[in-house]
């Protein structure tokens, strides 16, 4: 995302999510624990706009997406979203579904790694938010469920049919999206849906540790690696290799590359500048 913006001021307070930033690590918490952090129209919009704002500011080097209470996120709120969409016309429904997809695009396109800290349920849209993240750190209570066919909709919601086969393979993705059955932590780890298994109750802490490690590292290198992972998913090899070459040439002319050499020569840890 471009860092250039117009006259829009930084948002002072987000109504539907809790945001904390500490030395380059942003923690975004879904905070409706009484509803298992079910998403509302406002929550989707806040996530979309927050990620865009943080991307422009360039002050965040890693982001943890977490859920308060007994679970990560139970998906779209049945009363506030499903009930409301039954009264919408096609144009309104298209606008809503595009917005939910924009949240996933924002997660994939923001210039910093996103770590989902998953405990308890990650269902429906909540499962897709975790799927879209760069890392999924989960504890043994985690269970993922792509429930869209269970409510009579396509399993390919919010980019799930694009992302899930690339994470777990076509066979597993077909089963998970078609049947909507929950996948508990041990199986999720086995098929690659979980990046790191934390101790019981330790998903948030492990995600923060990973975020700190990433934030203390070479931010520009991380941003470019993330961009290439997304861009090259659909590229032929020749185009991917050429894009890799161009990216490396740019980074080899950067401050962090020179800093690594100086630190190696002086036998000290590098002082990454993110440029």
Short mmCIF file of C-alpha atoms in Angstrom, two decimals:
data_model
loop_
_atom_site.label_atom_id
_atom_site.label_comp_id
_atom_site.label_asym_id
_atom_site.label_seq_id
_atom_site.Cartn_x
_atom_site.Cartn_y
_atom_site.Cartn_z
CA UNK A 1 0.00 0.00 0.00
CA UNK A 2 1.21 3.50 -0.79
CA UNK A 3 2.29 5.67 2.17
CA UNK A 4 0.96 8.75 0.42
CA UNK A 5 -2.37 10.10 1.55
CA UNK A 6 -4.42 13.24 1.38
CA UNK A 7 -5.69 15.36 4.23
CA UNK A 8 -7.17 12.54 6.30
CA UNK A 9 -6.05 12.70 9.93
CA UNK A 10 -5.00 9.67 11.96
CA UNK A 11 -7.97 7.98 13.62
CA UNK A 12 -7.87 8.73 17.33
CA UNK A 13 -10.14 5.90 18.45
CA UNK A 14 -11.43 2.75 16.78
CA UNK A 15 -14.93 1.84 17.88
CA UNK A 16 -15.07 -1.84 16.99
CA UNK A 17 -11.54 -3.10 17.74
CA UNK A 18 -8.96 -2.36 20.42
CA UNK A 19 -5.61 -1.13 19.10
CA UNK A 20 -2.32 -0.92 21.00
CA UNK A 21 1.07 -0.06 19.49
CA UNK A 22 4.31 -0.72 21.36
CA UNK A 23 7.68 -0.09 19.72
CA UNK A 24 6.63 -1.18 16.24
CA UNK A 25 4.30 -4.01 17.31
CA UNK A 26 0.58 -3.37 16.87
CA UNK A 27 -1.90 -5.55 18.71
CA UNK A 28 -5.42 -5.47 17.28
CA UNK A 29 -7.94 -7.21 19.50
CA UNK A 30 -11.44 -8.24 18.53
CA UNK A 31 -13.23 -7.24 21.72
CA UNK A 32 -16.78 -8.65 21.85
CA UNK A 33 -16.10 -11.56 24.20
CA UNK A 34 -19.77 -11.98 25.08
CA UNK A 35 -20.42 -12.72 21.37
CA UNK A 36 -17.25 -14.77 20.82
CA UNK A 37 -15.94 -11.70 18.97
CA UNK A 38 -18.53 -12.02 16.21
CA UNK A 39 -17.94 -9.47 13.47
CA UNK A 40 -20.32 -6.64 12.68
CA UNK A 41 -20.45 -4.31 9.67
CA UNK A 42 -18.50 -1.79 11.73
CA UNK A 43 -15.83 -4.32 12.73
CA UNK A 44 -15.17 -5.24 9.10
CA UNK A 45 -14.93 -1.56 8.16
CA UNK A 46 -12.62 -0.78 11.08
CA UNK A 47 -10.25 -3.62 10.17
CA UNK A 48 -10.16 -2.52 6.53
CA UNK A 49 -9.49 1.12 7.37
CA UNK A 50 -7.11 0.42 10.27
CA UNK A 51 -4.84 -1.76 8.14
CA UNK A 52 -4.75 0.89 5.43
CA UNK A 53 -3.91 3.58 7.96
CA UNK A 54 -1.15 1.57 9.63
CA UNK A 55 0.29 0.73 6.21
CA UNK A 56 0.52 4.41 5.29
CA UNK A 57 2.13 5.41 8.59
CA UNK A 58 5.03 2.94 8.30
CA UNK A 59 5.34 2.95 12.11
CA UNK A 60 4.28 -0.69 12.51
CA UNK A 61 6.70 -3.51 11.76
CA UNK A 62 4.52 -6.44 12.90
CA UNK A 63 0.87 -6.87 13.88
CA UNK A 64 -0.84 -9.38 16.16
CA UNK A 65 -4.54 -10.05 15.53
CA UNK A 66 -6.14 -11.50 18.66
CA UNK A 67 -9.52 -12.24 20.18
CA UNK A 68 -10.63 -11.43 23.71
CA UNK A 69 -12.27 -14.03 25.94
CA UNK A 70 -13.03 -17.67 25.13
CA UNK A 71 -12.22 -17.65 21.42
CA UNK A 72 -10.58 -15.89 18.50
CA UNK A 73 -13.63 -15.05 16.34
CA UNK A 74 -16.89 -16.87 15.67
CA UNK A 75 -17.43 -15.19 12.29
CA UNK A 76 -20.12 -12.80 11.18
CA UNK A 77 -22.74 -11.90 13.77
CA UNK A 78 -25.88 -13.92 12.98
CA UNK A 79 -28.31 -11.23 14.10
CA UNK A 80 -26.47 -8.10 13.02
CA UNK A 81 -25.18 -9.34 9.66
CA UNK A 82 -27.04 -12.42 8.46
CA UNK A 83 -30.39 -11.02 9.53
CA UNK A 84 -29.63 -7.66 7.93
CA UNK A 85 -28.39 -9.10 4.64
CA UNK A 86 -31.73 -10.86 4.09
CA UNK A 87 -33.27 -7.42 3.62
CA UNK A 88 -30.59 -6.10 1.24
CA UNK A 89 -30.83 -5.85 -2.54
CA UNK A 90 -28.15 -7.21 -4.86
CA UNK A 91 -26.19 -3.96 -5.05
CA UNK A 92 -26.02 -3.68 -1.26
CA UNK A 93 -25.01 -7.32 -0.91
CA UNK A 94 -22.25 -6.83 -3.47
CA UNK A 95 -20.95 -3.79 -1.56
CA UNK A 96 -20.92 -5.79 1.69
CA UNK A 97 -19.15 -8.81 0.21
CA UNK A 98 -16.60 -6.60 -1.47
CA UNK A 99 -15.89 -4.93 1.87
CA UNK A 100 -15.22 -8.26 3.59
CA UNK A 101 -12.86 -9.16 0.76
CA UNK A 102 -11.10 -5.82 1.16
CA UNK A 103 -10.23 -6.81 4.73
CA UNK A 104 -8.50 -9.94 3.46
CA UNK A 105 -6.69 -7.98 0.75
CA UNK A 106 -5.57 -5.46 3.37
CA UNK A 107 -4.10 -8.27 5.50
CA UNK A 108 -2.27 -9.72 2.51
CA UNK A 109 -1.10 -6.39 1.08
CA UNK A 110 -0.03 -4.49 4.21
CA UNK A 111 3.78 -4.09 4.36
CA UNK A 112 4.25 -5.86 7.69
CA UNK A 113 3.71 -9.45 8.83
CA UNK A 114 0.38 -10.23 10.48
CA UNK A 115 0.23 -12.93 13.17
CA UNK A 116 -3.13 -14.40 14.17
CA UNK A 117 -3.14 -15.51 17.81
CA UNK A 118 -5.80 -18.22 17.82
CA UNK A 119 -7.39 -19.86 20.82
CA UNK A 120 -10.80 -21.46 20.91
CA UNK A 121 -13.02 -21.01 17.89
CA UNK A 122 -11.97 -19.42 14.60
CA UNK A 123 -15.09 -19.92 12.49
CA UNK A 124 -16.47 -18.53 9.26
CA UNK A 125 -14.99 -15.10 8.61
CA UNK A 126 -12.84 -15.59 11.72
CA UNK A 127 -11.21 -18.61 10.11
CA UNK A 128 -10.55 -16.59 6.96
CA UNK A 129 -8.96 -13.74 8.93
CA UNK A 130 -6.58 -16.26 10.47
CA UNK A 131 -5.99 -17.90 7.08
CA UNK A 132 -5.12 -14.57 5.47
CA UNK A 133 -2.55 -13.80 8.17
CA UNK A 134 1.11 -14.55 7.51
CA UNK A 135 1.40 -16.68 10.64
CA UNK A 136 -1.17 -18.56 12.69
CA UNK A 137 0.00 -19.13 16.25
CA UNK A 138 -2.48 -21.33 18.08
CA UNK A 139 -2.87 -23.18 21.34
CA UNK A 140 -4.35 -26.69 21.73
CA UNK A 141 -7.89 -25.33 22.19
CA UNK A 142 -7.93 -23.81 18.68
CA UNK A 143 -10.42 -25.10 16.14
CA UNK A 144 -11.00 -23.77 12.65
CA UNK A 145 -14.29 -24.08 10.78
CA UNK A 146 -15.08 -22.64 7.35
CA UNK A 147 -18.83 -22.67 7.87
CA UNK A 148 -20.10 -20.94 4.74
CA UNK A 149 -21.80 -23.95 3.14
CA UNK A 150 -23.50 -24.64 6.47
CA UNK A 151 -25.53 -21.46 5.96
CA UNK A 152 -26.23 -22.15 2.30
CA UNK A 153 -23.42 -20.03 0.82
CA UNK A 154 -20.32 -20.81 -1.22
CA UNK A 155 -17.30 -22.02 0.70
CA UNK A 156 -15.23 -19.62 -1.39
CA UNK A 157 -15.96 -16.56 0.74
CA UNK A 158 -13.53 -13.67 1.31
CA UNK A 159 -10.84 -15.34 -0.80
CA UNK A 160 -10.92 -18.65 1.09
CA UNK A 161 -11.00 -20.73 -2.11
CA UNK A 162 -7.90 -18.88 -3.29
CA UNK A 163 -5.90 -18.93 -0.07
CA UNK A 164 -6.73 -22.25 1.58
CA UNK A 165 -5.50 -24.58 -1.21
CA UNK A 166 -2.23 -22.67 -1.21
CA UNK A 167 -1.81 -23.24 2.53
CA UNK A 168 -3.06 -26.82 3.01
CA UNK A 169 -3.38 -28.20 -0.55
CA UNK A 170 -6.41 -28.71 -2.78
CA UNK A 171 -7.58 -31.96 -1.18
CA UNK A 172 -7.74 -30.63 2.37
CA UNK A 173 -9.15 -27.30 1.17
CA UNK A 174 -11.96 -29.04 -0.72
CA UNK A 175 -12.92 -31.01 2.38
CA UNK A 176 -12.78 -28.02 4.72
CA UNK A 177 -14.67 -25.63 2.44
CA UNK A 178 -17.23 -28.12 1.14
CA UNK A 179 -18.18 -29.80 4.43
CA UNK A 180 -17.58 -26.95 6.85
CA UNK A 181 -16.47 -29.39 9.55
CA UNK A 182 -14.30 -28.09 12.40
CA UNK A 183 -10.59 -28.85 12.34
CA UNK A 184 -9.06 -29.08 15.79
CA UNK A 185 -5.55 -27.96 16.61
CA UNK A 186 -3.65 -31.27 16.18
CA UNK A 187 -5.01 -31.84 12.67
CA UNK A 188 -4.69 -28.16 11.78
CA UNK A 189 -1.01 -28.31 12.69
CA UNK A 190 -0.54 -31.55 10.73
CA UNK A 191 -1.98 -30.13 7.50
CA UNK A 192 -0.11 -26.82 7.81
CA UNK A 193 -2.96 -24.56 8.84
CA UNK A 194 -1.16 -23.74 12.11
CA UNK A 195 2.28 -22.14 11.80
CA UNK A 196 3.27 -22.55 15.45
CA UNK A 197 1.65 -24.50 18.27
CA UNK A 198 1.79 -22.73 21.62
CA UNK A 199 1.25 -24.13 25.08
CA UNK A 200 -2.28 -24.24 26.46
CA UNK A 201 -3.39 -20.67 26.98
CA UNK A 202 -0.18 -19.34 25.45
CA UNK A 203 -1.21 -18.27 21.95
CA UNK A 204 -1.19 -14.55 22.71
CA UNK A 205 2.18 -14.68 24.43
CA UNK A 206 3.76 -16.76 21.66
CA UNK A 207 2.31 -14.45 19.00
CA UNK A 208 3.73 -11.41 20.79
CA UNK A 209 7.15 -13.07 20.99
CA UNK A 210 7.08 -13.77 17.26
CA UNK A 211 5.90 -10.23 16.54
CA UNK A 212 8.76 -8.79 18.60
CA UNK A 213 11.26 -10.97 16.75
CA UNK A 214 9.91 -9.77 13.41
CA UNK A 215 9.67 -6.13 14.47
CA UNK A 216 13.30 -6.17 15.64
CA UNK A 217 14.42 -7.57 12.28
CA UNK A 218 14.94 -6.03 8.82
CA UNK A 219 11.49 -4.55 8.17
CA UNK A 220 12.02 -3.77 4.49
CA UNK A 221 13.25 -7.30 3.81
CA UNK A 222 10.17 -8.69 5.57
CA UNK A 223 7.87 -6.38 3.62
CA UNK A 224 9.38 -7.37 0.28
CA UNK A 225 9.31 -11.06 1.16
CA UNK A 226 5.61 -10.80 1.99
CA UNK A 227 4.93 -8.89 -1.22
CA UNK A 228 6.72 -11.53 -3.31
CA UNK A 229 4.94 -14.42 -1.60
CA UNK A 230 1.60 -12.88 -2.56
CA UNK A 231 2.55 -11.63 -6.03
CA UNK A 232 4.24 -14.85 -7.16
CA UNK A 233 1.36 -17.18 -6.28
CA UNK A 234 0.06 -16.93 -9.84
CA UNK A 235 3.25 -16.16 -11.75
CA UNK A 236 5.14 -18.46 -14.09
CA UNK A 237 8.64 -19.30 -12.90
CA UNK A 238 10.39 -17.00 -15.37
CA UNK A 239 8.39 -13.97 -14.20
CA UNK A 240 8.92 -14.88 -10.54
CA UNK A 241 12.67 -15.23 -10.97
CA UNK A 242 12.83 -11.87 -12.74
CA UNK A 243 10.80 -10.19 -9.98
CA UNK A 244 13.11 -11.77 -7.38
CA UNK A 245 16.15 -10.41 -9.21
CA UNK A 246 14.74 -6.88 -9.39
CA UNK A 247 13.78 -6.94 -5.71
CA UNK A 248 17.18 -8.20 -4.59
CA UNK A 249 18.97 -5.57 -6.67
CA UNK A 250 16.96 -2.85 -4.93
CA UNK A 251 17.58 -4.30 -1.45
CA UNK A 252 21.30 -4.77 -2.15
CA UNK A 253 21.42 -1.00 -2.62
CA UNK A 254 19.76 -0.43 0.76
CA UNK A 255 21.05 0.53 4.18
CA UNK A 256 20.22 -2.78 5.85
CA UNK A 257 22.32 -4.81 3.42
CA UNK A 258 25.34 -2.57 4.06
CA UNK A 259 24.64 -2.68 7.80
CA UNK A 260 24.72 -6.49 7.79
CA UNK A 261 28.17 -6.45 6.21
CA UNK A 262 29.46 -3.85 8.65
CA UNK A 263 28.05 -5.77 11.63
CA UNK A 264 29.49 -9.05 10.36
CA UNK A 265 32.91 -7.46 9.88
CA UNK A 266 32.81 -5.82 13.31
CA UNK A 267 31.45 -8.99 14.95
CA UNK A 268 28.34 -7.29 16.40
CA UNK A 269 24.56 -7.65 15.92
CA UNK A 270 23.13 -5.63 13.03
CA UNK A 271 21.22 -2.42 13.78
CA UNK A 272 18.39 -2.72 11.26
CA UNK A 273 16.94 0.50 9.92
CA UNK A 274 14.19 -0.88 7.70
CA UNK A 275 15.54 0.79 4.57
#
